[in-house]
Amino acid sequence: MKKLILLTLFLFSFGVQSQNTHSAFKTGEWLKFRMHYGFLNASYATLQVNSTTINETPVYHVVGHGETTGVASWFFKVDDTYESYFDKEDGKPFRFVRKINEGGYTKDVEINFDYKTSKAELNDKKNKKKLNFTLQDNIQDLISAFYFLRNNYKTEDLEIGKAITLKMLYDDDGIFNFKLKYLGKDIVNTKYGKVECLKFRPLVQSGRVFKEQESLSLWVSNDDNRIPIRIKADLAVGAIKADLDGYNGLKHQFKIIMD
């Protein structure tokens, strides 16, 4: 359960912005989220934007980290780290790292994207095996997708009830289509005040964890930052919510509705 919620936070919580002409983020941006399961503060997650180079190409290096805290960690301990290196100009991923420990379930995966050969090599360090995948247009990893979408869609182009589709690779399951349906605008009460948001619904697999295919909802700030404000998920047992709990280094002013 915690694994899916952390993946949801790192991937599904994104905003939309016009391509490259008006970037929604910058180096130094830091976001913190607090997750609640019932009355428990189940875990925290952070996203930090850094800069570096890969093969002399300037890239963003984003580190996402999530872990359970307090009483929740007594029942199920999570310590997950995700990293993505992607091109500053077009958002193409060069490298993706996934190191997780979720109640003793561990993974240590690195994916390197080679656009000259149109191949991606997945190195499963835990199981000592390597897999190769043929790259497709607009491929993204779990983290780069968040930032790619912030810079590549216009709010005015979104249609209520229509879904955005993105090709993704982040595990040995291979490349798949991720879909996100736009539901319109909404006002969310936060610790900072009221925030106008764009509401989305990721389409997930129903069954063991989620009640229905459309059991996830997320709200993204309707300003130039396009940062995730809230995620709610109805689970097979109970519900979980993640709220923005801290931020720093935003490129644009965070808009709060003043009563």
Short mmCIF file of C-alpha atoms in Angstrom, two decimals:
data_model
loop_
_atom_site.label_atom_id
_atom_site.label_comp_id
_atom_site.label_asym_id
_atom_site.label_seq_id
_atom_site.Cartn_x
_atom_site.Cartn_y
_atom_site.Cartn_z
CA MET A 1 0.00 0.00 0.00
CA LYS A 2 2.68 2.52 1.01
CA LYS A 3 4.63 1.67 -2.14
CA LEU A 4 1.73 2.60 -4.42
CA ILE A 5 0.98 5.80 -2.55
CA LEU A 6 4.61 6.95 -2.73
CA LEU A 7 4.73 6.13 -6.44
CA THR A 8 1.50 8.08 -6.87
CA LEU A 9 2.98 11.10 -5.12
CA PHE A 10 6.18 11.08 -7.18
CA LEU A 11 4.41 10.54 -10.47
CA PHE A 12 0.78 11.58 -10.46
CA SER A 13 1.22 14.87 -8.64
CA PHE A 14 2.10 17.24 -11.45
CA GLY A 15 0.94 20.44 -13.09
CA VAL A 16 0.81 21.72 -16.64
CA GLN A 17 2.56 24.61 -18.40
CA SER A 18 3.50 25.75 -21.90
CA GLN A 19 6.55 24.10 -23.45
CA ASN A 20 9.91 25.69 -22.56
CA THR A 21 8.68 29.27 -22.99
CA HIS A 22 7.75 29.59 -19.33
CA SER A 23 9.33 26.99 -17.07
CA ALA A 24 7.34 26.03 -13.99
CA PHE A 25 10.37 25.21 -11.81
CA LYS A 26 14.04 25.92 -11.26
CA THR A 27 17.12 24.47 -9.56
CA GLY A 28 16.67 24.64 -5.81
CA GLU A 29 12.94 23.88 -5.73
CA TRP A 30 12.07 21.71 -2.70
CA LEU A 31 8.67 20.24 -1.87
CA LYS A 32 7.60 18.30 1.22
CA PHE A 33 4.42 16.24 1.63
CA ARG A 34 2.81 14.69 4.69
CA MET A 35 0.73 11.54 4.28
CA HIS A 36 -2.12 10.57 6.59
CA TYR A 37 -3.67 7.14 7.00
CA GLY A 38 -6.67 7.53 9.26
CA PHE A 39 -5.49 9.41 12.35
CA LEU A 40 -1.82 8.49 11.74
CA ASN A 41 0.80 10.69 10.08
CA ALA A 42 1.90 7.73 7.98
CA SER A 43 4.93 9.14 6.15
CA TYR A 44 6.73 12.09 4.59
CA ALA A 45 8.01 12.57 1.04
CA THR A 46 10.26 15.24 -0.49
CA LEU A 47 11.30 16.31 -3.98
CA GLN A 48 14.52 18.33 -4.50
CA VAL A 49 15.69 19.83 -7.82
CA ASN A 50 19.48 20.04 -8.39
CA SER A 51 21.70 20.65 -11.45
CA THR A 52 24.57 18.63 -12.91
CA THR A 53 25.83 17.31 -16.29
CA ILE A 54 25.79 13.91 -18.01
CA ASN A 55 28.14 13.49 -20.98
CA GLU A 56 28.60 17.28 -20.99
CA THR A 57 24.84 17.81 -21.29
CA PRO A 58 23.28 20.10 -18.65
CA VAL A 59 20.62 18.15 -16.77
CA TYR A 60 18.36 18.50 -13.78
CA HIS A 61 19.02 15.95 -11.03
CA VAL A 62 15.87 15.42 -8.99
CA VAL A 63 15.89 13.36 -5.80
CA GLY A 64 12.64 12.06 -4.35
CA HIS A 65 12.65 10.50 -0.89
CA GLY A 66 9.83 9.01 1.15
CA GLU A 67 9.77 7.33 4.56
CA THR A 68 7.36 6.39 7.30
CA THR A 69 7.68 8.12 10.65
CA GLY A 70 6.43 7.80 14.22
CA VAL A 71 3.88 5.14 15.12
CA ALA A 72 3.30 4.19 11.46
CA SER A 73 6.91 3.01 11.14
CA TRP A 74 6.30 0.47 13.91
CA PHE A 75 3.81 -1.32 11.68
CA PHE A 76 5.33 -0.86 8.23
CA LYS A 77 8.70 0.81 7.64
CA VAL A 78 9.30 2.56 4.31
CA ASP A 79 12.56 4.14 3.15
CA ASP A 80 12.44 4.92 -0.59
CA THR A 81 14.71 7.02 -2.79
CA TYR A 82 14.11 7.88 -6.44
CA GLU A 83 16.48 9.88 -8.65
CA SER A 84 16.15 11.18 -12.19
CA TYR A 85 18.59 12.98 -14.47
CA PHE A 86 16.83 14.69 -17.39
CA ASP A 87 17.71 17.22 -20.09
CA LYS A 88 17.14 20.86 -19.15
CA GLU A 89 15.95 21.71 -22.67
CA ASP A 90 13.54 18.94 -23.69
CA GLY A 91 13.03 16.93 -20.47
CA LYS A 92 14.32 13.63 -21.90
CA PRO A 93 15.55 11.31 -19.11
CA PHE A 94 19.16 10.12 -19.17
CA ARG A 95 19.26 8.10 -15.95
CA PHE A 96 16.76 6.85 -13.39
CA VAL A 97 17.56 5.31 -9.99
CA ARG A 98 15.13 3.50 -7.71
CA LYS A 99 16.25 2.26 -4.28
CA ILE A 100 13.45 1.13 -1.99
CA ASN A 101 12.96 -0.73 1.27
CA GLU A 102 9.32 -1.28 2.12
CA GLY A 103 8.79 -3.56 5.07
CA GLY A 104 11.71 -5.70 3.97
CA TYR A 105 10.76 -5.65 0.28
CA THR A 106 13.76 -4.10 -1.49
CA LYS A 107 14.71 -2.98 -4.99
CA ASP A 108 17.87 -1.44 -6.41
CA VAL A 109 17.35 -0.49 -10.05
CA GLU A 110 19.15 1.87 -12.42
CA ILE A 111 18.01 2.69 -15.97
CA ASN A 112 20.24 4.43 -18.51
CA PHE A 113 18.64 5.90 -21.65
CA ASP A 114 20.75 5.90 -24.84
CA TYR A 115 19.10 7.92 -27.60
CA LYS A 116 21.84 7.19 -30.15
CA THR A 117 20.97 3.50 -30.10
CA SER A 118 17.30 4.04 -29.11
CA LYS A 119 17.79 1.63 -26.23
CA ALA A 120 17.33 1.77 -22.47
CA GLU A 121 19.32 -0.59 -20.25
CA LEU A 122 17.79 -1.56 -16.92
CA ASN A 123 20.30 -2.80 -14.36
CA ASP A 124 18.63 -4.79 -11.56
CA LYS A 125 21.47 -4.67 -9.05
CA LYS A 126 19.69 -6.73 -6.41
CA ASN A 127 19.02 -9.69 -8.72
CA LYS A 128 22.17 -9.11 -10.81
CA LYS A 129 20.41 -8.99 -14.16
CA LYS A 130 20.15 -6.53 -17.04
CA LEU A 131 17.28 -5.89 -19.43
CA ASN A 132 17.10 -3.84 -22.62
CA PHE A 133 14.09 -1.92 -23.95
CA THR A 134 13.56 -0.17 -27.28
CA LEU A 135 12.87 3.52 -26.68
CA GLN A 136 9.64 5.09 -27.88
CA ASP A 137 8.81 8.75 -28.56
CA ASN A 138 8.38 10.95 -25.48
CA ILE A 139 9.48 8.24 -23.07
CA GLN A 140 9.74 9.30 -19.43
CA ASP A 141 10.74 7.76 -16.13
CA LEU A 142 8.78 7.97 -12.89
CA ILE A 143 10.29 11.30 -11.76
CA SER A 144 11.06 13.04 -15.06
CA ALA A 145 7.39 12.65 -16.04
CA PHE A 146 6.40 14.99 -13.20
CA TYR A 147 8.59 17.83 -14.50
CA PHE A 148 8.10 17.10 -18.20
CA LEU A 149 4.36 17.55 -17.86
CA ARG A 150 4.73 20.76 -15.87
CA ASN A 151 6.45 22.29 -18.91
CA ASN A 152 4.60 20.71 -21.83
CA TYR A 153 0.86 21.23 -21.54
CA LYS A 154 -1.23 24.39 -21.55
CA THR A 155 -4.00 24.75 -19.02
CA GLU A 156 -6.34 26.12 -21.68
CA ASP A 157 -5.86 22.96 -23.77
CA LEU A 158 -7.19 20.69 -21.01
CA GLU A 159 -10.72 19.37 -21.56
CA ILE A 160 -12.87 18.14 -18.69
CA GLY A 161 -13.27 14.37 -18.93
CA LYS A 162 -10.36 13.95 -21.36
CA ALA A 163 -7.18 12.08 -20.37
CA ILE A 164 -3.51 12.88 -20.89
CA THR A 165 -1.45 9.82 -21.95
CA LEU A 166 2.28 9.42 -21.37
CA LYS A 167 4.67 6.55 -22.09
CA MET A 168 6.70 5.51 -19.07
CA LEU A 169 9.55 3.18 -18.09
CA TYR A 170 10.74 2.77 -14.51
CA ASP A 171 10.79 -0.99 -13.77
CA ASP A 172 11.24 -4.38 -15.41
CA ASP A 173 7.53 -4.44 -16.31
CA GLY A 174 8.52 -2.46 -19.40
CA ILE A 175 7.07 0.57 -21.17
CA PHE A 176 3.41 1.32 -20.47
CA ASN A 177 0.83 4.05 -21.06
CA PHE A 178 -0.05 6.16 -18.04
CA LYS A 179 -3.37 8.03 -18.25
CA LEU A 180 -4.59 11.00 -16.25
CA LYS A 181 -8.11 12.45 -16.59
CA TYR A 182 -8.79 16.16 -16.08
CA LEU A 183 -11.83 16.94 -13.89
CA GLY A 184 -11.82 20.75 -13.79
CA LYS A 185 -10.99 23.42 -11.19
CA ASP A 186 -11.50 23.22 -7.42
CA ILE A 187 -10.70 25.19 -4.25
CA VAL A 188 -8.65 23.35 -1.60
CA ASN A 189 -8.22 24.41 2.02
CA THR A 190 -4.55 24.03 3.02
CA LYS A 191 -2.31 24.99 5.95
CA TYR A 192 -1.37 28.06 3.89
CA GLY A 193 -4.94 29.10 3.09
CA LYS A 194 -7.31 28.46 0.18
CA VAL A 195 -5.65 27.46 -3.11
CA GLU A 196 -7.29 27.27 -6.54
CA CYS A 197 -6.35 23.92 -8.08
CA LEU A 198 -6.68 21.83 -11.19
CA LYS A 199 -8.19 18.45 -10.29
CA PHE A 200 -7.09 15.21 -11.95
CA ARG A 201 -7.89 11.53 -11.65
CA PRO A 202 -5.17 8.97 -12.48
CA LEU A 203 -6.55 5.72 -13.86
CA VAL A 204 -5.22 2.88 -11.69
CA GLN A 205 -5.77 -0.86 -11.51
CA SER A 206 -8.63 -1.79 -9.19
CA GLY A 207 -8.61 -4.84 -6.97
CA ARG A 208 -6.16 -5.70 -4.22
CA VAL A 209 -5.32 -2.14 -3.08
CA PHE A 210 -7.67 0.37 -4.72
CA LYS A 211 -11.45 0.14 -4.56
CA GLU A 212 -12.03 1.18 -8.16
CA GLN A 213 -10.09 2.13 -11.28
CA GLU A 214 -10.77 5.79 -10.44
CA SER A 215 -10.01 5.70 -6.71
CA LEU A 216 -7.22 8.32 -6.85
CA SER A 217 -7.75 12.08 -6.99
CA LEU A 218 -5.16 14.86 -7.03
CA TRP A 219 -5.15 18.63 -6.92
CA VAL A 220 -2.44 20.81 -8.52
CA SER A 221 -2.03 24.54 -7.88
CA ASN A 222 -3.51 26.60 -10.71
CA ASP A 223 -0.62 29.05 -10.83
CA ASP A 224 2.69 29.21 -12.67
CA ASN A 225 4.34 26.70 -10.31
CA ARG A 226 1.86 23.85 -10.88
CA ILE A 227 2.81 22.08 -7.65
CA PRO A 228 0.85 19.20 -6.08
CA ILE A 229 -1.37 20.35 -3.23
CA ARG A 230 -3.30 17.22 -2.25
CA ILE A 231 -3.72 13.54 -3.18
CA LYS A 232 -6.51 11.31 -1.89
CA ALA A 233 -6.87 7.57 -2.42
CA ASP A 234 -9.73 5.27 -1.48
CA LEU A 235 -8.15 1.94 -0.63
CA ALA A 236 -9.65 -1.50 -0.23
CA VAL A 237 -9.29 -0.84 3.51
CA GLY A 238 -9.56 2.81 4.57
CA ALA A 239 -8.25 5.88 2.78
CA ILE A 240 -5.01 7.83 2.61
CA LYS A 241 -4.32 11.52 1.99
CA ALA A 242 -1.14 13.44 1.16
CA ASP A 243 -0.91 17.22 1.64
CA LEU A 244 1.73 19.79 0.76
CA ASP A 245 3.52 20.42 4.07
CA GLY A 246 6.49 22.58 3.08
CA TYR A 247 8.15 24.28 0.11
CA ASN A 248 11.18 26.36 -0.80
CA GLY A 249 12.82 27.77 -3.91
CA LEU A 250 9.68 28.08 -6.03
CA LYS A 251 10.27 29.87 -9.31
CA HIS A 252 6.97 31.77 -9.15
CA GLN A 253 4.76 33.24 -6.48
CA PHE A 254 2.58 30.69 -4.71
CA LYS A 255 -0.95 32.09 -5.07
CA ILE A 256 -3.24 31.97 -2.04
CA ILE A 257 -6.89 33.11 -2.22
CA MET A 258 -7.42 35.97 0.20
CA ASP A 259 -10.93 36.15 1.73
#
